[in-house]
């Protein structure tokens, strides 16, 4: 699935340096196929992604169709 694959690639690209320099948590409220709440945590040690609310409060919340999310990251 495109959204899950996009998050898998993002997770694989994470590093302590990205976390240290970004220090932000991004929550995505996606509609359409694979819609729901997803997140990228670049604040917590090691960073993480997932299909749920983030483990800490999001600094940025974006709402968009899932197809636009995939386009944004490809």
N, CA, C and O atoms as a Tinker XYZ file with bonds, in Angstrom:
   296  protein
     1  N      0.837000   -1.189000    0.000000    73     2
     2  CA     0.000000    0.000000    0.000000    64     1     3
     3  C      0.881000    1.251000    0.000000    63     2     4     5
     4  O      1.875000    1.295000    0.725000    81     3
     5  N      0.543000    2.258000   -0.789000    73     3     6
     6  CA     1.411000    3.430000   -0.957000    64     5     7
     7  C      1.702000    4.208000    0.329000    63     6     8     9
     8  O      2.845000    4.608000    0.552000    81     7
     9  N      0.703000    4.428000    1.171000    73     7    10
    10  CA     0.938000    5.207000    2.391000    64     9    11
    11  C      1.847000    4.427000    3.336000    63    10    12    13
    12  O      2.830000    4.975000    3.833000    81    11
    13  N      1.536000    3.169000    3.588000    73    11    14
    14  CA     2.358000    2.359000    4.488000    64    13    15
    15  C      3.783000    2.240000    3.960000    63    14    16    17
    16  O      4.736000    2.292000    4.738000    81    15
    17  N      3.939000    2.082000    2.655000    73    15    18
    18  CA     5.279000    1.989000    2.061000    64    17    19
    19  C      6.034000    3.302000    2.232000    63    18    20    21
    20  O      7.233000    3.288000    2.509000    81    19
    21  N      5.359000    4.427000    2.072000    73    19    22
    22  CA     5.998000    5.728000    2.266000    64    21    23
    23  C      6.514000    5.865000    3.695000    63    22    24    25
    24  O      7.641000    6.311000    3.907000    81    23
    25  N      5.697000    5.483000    4.674000    73    23    26
    26  CA     6.144000    5.549000    6.072000    64    25    27
    27  C      7.281000    4.562000    6.340000    63    26    28    29
    28  O      8.167000    4.860000    7.141000    81    27
    29  N      7.279000    3.392000    5.689000    73    27    30
    30  CA     8.357000    2.419000    5.862000    64    29    31
    31  C      9.676000    3.019000    5.362000    63    30    32    33
    32  O     10.713000    2.869000    6.008000    81    31
    33  N      9.632000    3.691000    4.220000    73    31    34
    34  CA    10.832000    4.323000    3.669000    64    33    35
    35  C     11.314000    5.448000    4.587000    63    34    36    37
    36  O     12.513000    5.577000    4.835000    81    35
    37  N     10.389000    6.254000    5.087000    73    35    38
    38  CA    10.749000    7.341000    6.005000    64    37    39
    39  C     11.419000    6.760000    7.246000    63    38    40    41
    40  O     12.456000    7.259000    7.682000    81    39
    41  N     10.834000    5.714000    7.814000    73    39    42
    42  CA    11.413000    5.076000    9.007000    64    41    43
    43  C     12.827000    4.584000    8.718000    63    42    44    45
    44  O     13.720000    4.748000    9.550000    81    43
    45  N     13.040000    3.986000    7.556000    73    43    46
    46  CA    14.353000    3.481000    7.197000    64    45    47
    47  C     15.401000    4.558000    7.004000    63    46    48    49
    48  O     16.597000    4.302000    7.138000    81    47
    49  N     14.950000    5.766000    6.688000    73    47    50
    50  CA    15.879000    6.871000    6.448000    64    49    51
    51  C     16.194000    7.667000    7.715000    63    50    52    53
    52  O     17.054000    8.547000    7.685000    81    51
    53  N     15.521000    7.379000    8.814000    73    51    54
    54  CA    15.722000    8.146000   10.045000    64    53    55
    55  C     17.094000    7.882000   10.634000    63    54    56    57
    56  O     17.653000    6.790000   10.528000    81    55
    57  N     17.612000    8.931000   11.260000    73    55    58
    58  CA    18.884000    8.806000   11.966000    64    57    59
    59  C     18.826000    9.702000   13.207000    63    58    60    61
    60  O     17.976000   10.585000   13.323000    81    59
    61  N     19.754000    9.446000   14.121000    73    59    62
    62  CA    19.828000   10.298000   15.314000    64    61    63
    63  C     20.089000   11.747000   14.914000    63    62    64    65
    64  O     19.617000   12.668000   15.581000    81    63
    65  N     20.841000   11.957000   13.825000    73    63    66
    66  CA    21.116000   13.317000   13.367000    64    65    67
    67  C     19.836000   14.031000   12.946000    63    66    68    69
    68  O     19.636000   15.193000   13.297000    81    67
    69  N     18.951000   13.338000   12.183000    73    67    70
    70  CA    17.662000   13.940000   11.796000    64    69    71
    71  C     16.852000   14.312000   13.028000    63    70    72    73
    72  O     16.264000   15.392000   13.091000    81    71
    73  N     16.824000   13.417000   14.003000    73    71    74
    74  CA    16.063000   13.677000   15.230000    64    73    75
    75  C     16.658000   14.877000   15.953000    63    74    76    77
    76  O     15.931000   15.776000   16.375000    81    75
    77  N     17.978000   14.891000   16.096000    73    75    78
    78  CA    18.661000   15.965000   16.826000    64    77    79
    79  C     18.476000   17.320000   16.148000    63    78    80    81
    80  O     18.337000   18.336000   16.829000    81    79
    81  N     18.471000   17.347000   14.808000    73    79    82
    82  CA    18.368000   18.635000   14.119000    64    81    83
    83  C     16.929000   19.080000   13.867000    63    82    84    85
    84  O     16.670000   20.278000   13.757000    81    83
    85  N     15.993000   18.142000   13.774000    73    83    86
    86  CA    14.602000   18.503000   13.484000    64    85    87
    87  C     13.814000   18.800000   14.746000    63    86    88    89
    88  O     13.167000   19.842000   14.853000    81    87
    89  N     13.869000   17.883000   15.699000    73    87    90
    90  CA    13.180000   18.053000   16.994000    64    89    91
    91  C     11.707000   18.391000   16.829000    63    90    92    93
    92  O     11.215000   19.326000   17.461000    81    91
    93  N     10.994000   17.645000   15.988000    73    91    94
    94  CA     9.579000   17.903000   15.771000    64    93    95
    95  C      8.791000   16.625000   15.576000    63    94    96    97
    96  O      9.332000   15.599000   15.165000    81    95
    97  N      7.514000   16.704000   15.875000    73    95    98
    98  CA     6.598000   15.582000   15.682000    64    97    99
    99  C      5.504000   16.043000   14.727000    63    98   100   101
   100  O      4.859000   17.069000   14.943000    81    99
   101  N      5.308000   15.257000   13.662000    73    99   102
   102  CA     4.368000   15.597000   12.608000    64   101   103
   103  C      3.244000   14.566000   12.583000    63   102   104   105
   104  O      3.490000   13.366000   12.461000    81   103
   105  N      2.037000   15.036000   12.697000    73   103   106
   106  CA     0.855000   14.168000   12.672000    64   105   107
   107  C      0.111000   14.423000   11.366000    63   106   108   109
   108  O     -0.087000   15.569000   10.964000    81   107
   109  N     -0.297000   13.344000   10.715000    73   107   110
   110  CA    -1.000000   13.437000    9.442000    64   109   111
   111  C     -2.387000   12.823000    9.590000    63   110   112   113
   112  O     -2.522000   11.649000    9.934000    81   111
   113  N     -3.405000   13.619000    9.331000    73   111   114
   114  CA    -4.788000   13.146000    9.319000    64   113   115
   115  C     -5.137000   12.917000    7.854000    63   114   116   117
   116  O     -5.456000   13.857000    7.125000    81   115
   117  N     -5.073000   11.660000    7.432000    73   115   118
   118  CA    -5.258000   11.333000    6.018000    64   117   119
   119  C     -6.663000   10.837000    5.748000    63   118   120   121
   120  O     -7.248000   10.112000    6.553000    81   119
   121  N     -7.197000   11.236000    4.604000    73   119   122
   122  CA    -8.514000   10.757000    4.168000    64   121   123
   123  C     -8.322000    9.918000    2.913000    63   122   124   125
   124  O     -7.281000    9.993000    2.261000    81   123
   125  N     -9.322000    9.124000    2.582000    73   123   126
   126  CA    -9.234000    8.273000    1.400000    64   125   127
   127  C     -8.623000    6.925000    1.736000    63   126   128   129
   128  O     -8.664000    6.485000    2.885000    81   127
   129  N     -8.052000    6.267000    0.722000    73   127   130
   130  CA    -7.420000    4.969000    0.938000    64   129   131
   131  C     -6.320000    5.097000    1.980000    63   130   132   133
   132  O     -5.509000    6.021000    1.932000    81   131
   133  N     -6.299000    4.172000    2.910000    73   131   134
   134  CA    -5.339000    4.156000    4.018000    64   133   135
   135  C     -5.452000    5.401000    4.888000    63   134   136   137
   136  O     -4.476000    5.831000    5.503000    81   135
   137  N     -6.631000    5.967000    4.932000    73   135   138
   138  CA    -6.850000    7.143000    5.756000    64   137   139
   139  C     -6.713000    6.814000    7.231000    63   138   140   141
   140  O     -6.690000    5.648000    7.624000    81   139
   141  N     -6.626000    7.839000    8.023000    73   139   142
   142  CA    -6.490000    7.695000    9.466000    64   141   143
   143  C     -5.383000    8.594000    9.965000    63   142   144   145
   144  O     -4.904000    9.474000    9.249000    81   143
   145  N     -4.986000    8.364000   11.191000    73   143   146
   146  CA    -3.945000    9.166000   11.823000    64   145   147
   147  C     -2.610000    8.442000   11.729000    63   146   148   149
   148  O     -2.481000    7.300000   12.171000    81   147
   149  N     -1.627000    9.105000   11.156000    73   147   150
   150  CA    -0.264000    8.602000   11.032000    64   149   151
   151  C      0.663000    9.659000   11.623000    63   150   152   153
   152  O      0.266000   10.814000   11.778000    81   151
   153  N      1.901000    9.271000   11.957000    73   151   154
   154  CA     2.832000   10.262000   12.496000    64   153   155
   155  C      4.275000    9.968000   12.106000    63   154   156   157
   156  O      4.638000    8.844000   11.762000    81   155
   157  N      5.085000   11.030000   12.176000    73   155   158
   158  CA     6.535000   10.953000   12.084000    64   157   159
   159  C      7.056000   11.669000   13.325000    63   158   160   161
   160  O      6.823000   12.866000   13.498000    81   159
   161  N      7.753000   10.949000   14.178000    73   159   162
   162  CA     8.300000   11.505000   15.416000    64   161   163
   163  C      9.798000   11.714000   15.235000    63   162   164   165
   164  O     10.576000   10.760000   15.237000    81   163
   165  N     10.185000   12.958000   15.080000    73   163   166
   166  CA    11.597000   13.317000   14.994000    64   165   167
   167  C     11.995000   14.135000   16.224000    63   166   168   169
   168  O     12.761000   15.095000   16.140000    81   167
   169  N     11.447000   13.721000   17.364000    73   167   170
   170  CA    11.742000   14.386000   18.629000    64   169   171
   171  C     12.229000   13.366000   19.661000    63   170   172   173
   172  O     13.158000   13.640000   20.421000    81   171
   173  N     11.605000   12.204000   19.684000    73   171   174
   174  CA    11.932000   11.165000   20.651000    64   173   175
   175  C     13.155000   10.390000   20.183000    63   174   176   177
   176  O     13.314000   10.157000   18.985000    81   175
   177  N     14.013000    9.990000   21.100000    73   175   178
   178  CA    15.259000    9.279000   20.780000    64   177   179
   179  C     15.056000    8.202000   19.714000    63   178   180   181
   180  O     14.214000    7.316000   19.859000    81   179
   181  N     15.830000    8.294000   18.659000    73   179   182
   182  CA    15.769000    7.316000   17.586000    64   181   183
   183  C     14.743000    7.625000   16.514000    63   182   184   185
   184  O     14.886000    7.180000   15.375000    81   183
   185  N     13.717000    8.377000   16.859000    73   183   186
   186  CA    12.653000    8.694000   15.903000    64   185   187
   187  C     11.786000    7.479000   15.624000    63   186   188   189
   188  O     12.194000    6.344000   15.866000    81   187
   189  N     10.600000    7.722000   15.119000    73   187   190
   190  CA     9.686000    6.627000   14.789000    64   189   191
   191  C      8.581000    7.138000   13.874000    63   190   192   193
   192  O      8.379000    8.343000   13.722000    81   191
   193  N      7.876000    6.195000   13.272000    73   191   194
   194  CA     6.690000    6.497000   12.490000    64   193   195
   195  C      5.625000    5.501000   12.907000    63   194   196   197
   196  O      5.933000    4.483000   13.525000    81   195
   197  N      4.375000    5.787000   12.574000    73   195   198
   198  CA     3.349000    4.813000   12.901000    64   197   199
   199  C      1.957000    5.221000   12.462000    63   198   200   201
   200  O      1.694000    6.346000   12.037000    81   199
   201  N      1.076000    4.228000   12.592000    73   199   202
   202  CA    -0.339000    4.416000   12.287000    64   201   203
   203  C     -1.073000    4.515000   13.614000    63   202   204   205
   204  O     -1.562000    3.519000   14.146000    81   203
   205  N     -1.140000    5.711000   14.129000    73   203   206
   206  CA    -1.827000    6.028000   15.387000    64   205   207
   207  C     -1.483000    7.474000   15.710000    63   206   208   209
   208  O     -0.800000    8.147000   14.938000    81   207
   209  N     -1.950000    7.938000   16.834000    73   207   210
   210  CA    -1.509000    9.252000   17.298000    64   209   211
   211  C     -0.055000    9.100000   17.739000    63   210   212   213
   212  O      0.347000    8.020000   18.172000    81   211
   213  N      0.733000   10.160000   17.637000    73   211   214
   214  CA     2.136000   10.069000   18.044000    64   213   215
   215  C      2.269000    9.839000   19.546000    63   214   216   217
   216  O      1.349000   10.142000   20.305000    81   215
   217  N      3.423000    9.298000   19.979000    73   215   218
   218  CA     3.624000    9.025000   21.409000    64   217   219
   219  C      3.740000   10.285000   22.257000    63   218   220   221
   220  O      3.574000   10.232000   23.476000    81   219
   221  N      4.024000   11.411000   21.623000    73   219   222
   222  CA     4.065000   12.710000   22.309000    64   221   223
   223  C      3.229000   13.686000   21.492000    63   222   224   225
   224  O      2.878000   13.397000   20.348000    81   223
   225  N      2.911000   14.829000   22.065000    73   223   226
   226  CA     2.078000   15.817000   21.388000    64   225   227
   227  C      2.733000   16.283000   20.090000    63   226   228   229
   228  O      3.922000   16.602000   20.065000    81   227
   229  N      1.959000   16.320000   19.028000    73   227   230
   230  CA     2.451000   16.755000   17.721000    64   229   231
   231  C      2.717000   18.248000   17.713000    63   230   232   233
   232  O      1.966000   19.034000   18.291000    81   231
   233  N      3.802000   18.628000   17.047000    73   231   234
   234  CA     4.120000   20.034000   16.839000    64   233   235
   235  C      3.386000   20.576000   15.620000    63   234   236   237
   236  O      3.060000   21.761000   15.556000    81   235
   237  N      3.129000   19.703000   14.659000    73   235   238
   238  CA     2.458000   20.073000   13.415000    64   237   239
   239  C      1.420000   19.005000   13.102000    63   238   240   241
   240  O      1.715000   17.812000   13.176000    81   239
   241  N      0.197000   19.426000   12.751000    73   239   242
   242  CA    -0.843000   18.492000   12.326000    64   241   243
   243  C     -1.281000   18.912000   10.929000    63   242   244   245
   244  O     -1.678000   20.056000   10.706000    81   243
   245  N     -1.203000   17.964000    9.987000    73   243   246
   246  CA    -1.598000   18.248000    8.605000    64   245   247
   247  C     -2.738000   17.322000    8.218000    63   246   248   249
   248  O     -2.713000   16.131000    8.528000    81   247
   249  N     -3.732000   17.867000    7.543000    73   247   250
   250  CA    -4.858000   17.082000    7.039000    64   249   251
   251  C     -4.836000   17.133000    5.519000    63   250   252   253
   252  O     -4.733000   18.203000    4.919000    81   251
   253  N     -4.936000   15.954000    4.905000    73   251   254
   254  CA    -4.900000   15.892000    3.440000    64   253   255
   255  C     -5.362000   14.522000    2.973000    63   254   256   257
   256  O     -5.376000   13.571000    3.754000    81   255
   257  N     -5.743000   14.413000    1.697000    73   255   258
   258  CA    -6.032000   13.096000    1.129000    64   257   259
   259  C     -4.744000   12.265000    1.097000    63   258   260   261
   260  O     -3.657000   12.805000    0.891000    81   259
   261  N     -4.872000   10.961000    1.301000    73   259   262
   262  CA    -3.686000   10.102000    1.334000    64   261   263
   263  C     -2.896000   10.172000    0.032000    63   262   264   265
   264  O     -1.669000   10.070000    0.051000    81   263
   265  N     -3.574000   10.342000   -1.087000    73   263   266
   266  CA    -2.871000   10.430000   -2.371000    64   265   267
   267  C     -1.951000   11.653000   -2.402000    63   266   268   269
   268  O     -0.874000   11.586000   -2.995000    81   267
   269  N     -2.341000   12.751000   -1.788000    73   267   270
   270  CA    -1.496000   13.942000   -1.734000    64   269   271
   271  C     -0.302000   13.740000   -0.811000    63   270   272   273
   272  O      0.788000   14.245000   -1.078000    81   271
   273  N     -0.510000   12.996000    0.282000    73   271   274
   274  CA     0.603000   12.691000    1.183000    64   273   275
   275  C      1.692000   11.927000    0.435000    63   274   276   277
   276  O      2.873000   12.263000    0.530000    81   275
   277  N      1.290000   10.898000   -0.309000    73   275   278
   278  CA     2.255000   10.101000   -1.074000    64   277   279
   279  C      2.974000   10.978000   -2.095000    63   278   280   281
   280  O      4.191000   10.872000   -2.250000    81   279
   281  N      2.244000   11.836000   -2.785000    73   279   282
   282  CA     2.868000   12.746000   -3.763000    64   281   283
   283  C      3.861000   13.682000   -3.087000    63   282   284   285
   284  O      4.914000   13.973000   -3.654000    81   283
   285  N      3.547000   14.154000   -1.892000    73   283   286
   286  CA     4.407000   15.077000   -1.176000    64   285   287
   287  C      5.764000   14.448000   -0.847000    63   286   288   289
   288  O      6.787000   15.133000   -0.850000    81   287
   289  N      5.768000   13.153000   -0.565000    73   287   290
   290  CA     7.011000   12.493000   -0.161000    64   289   291
   291  C      7.708000   11.740000   -1.286000    63   290   292   293
   292  O      8.761000   11.144000   -1.060000    81   291
   293  N      7.146000   11.752000   -2.500000    73   291   294
   294  CA     7.823000   11.052000   -3.603000    64   293   295
   295  C      8.383000   12.004000   -4.623000    63   294   296
   296  O      8.980000   11.571000   -5.609000    81   295
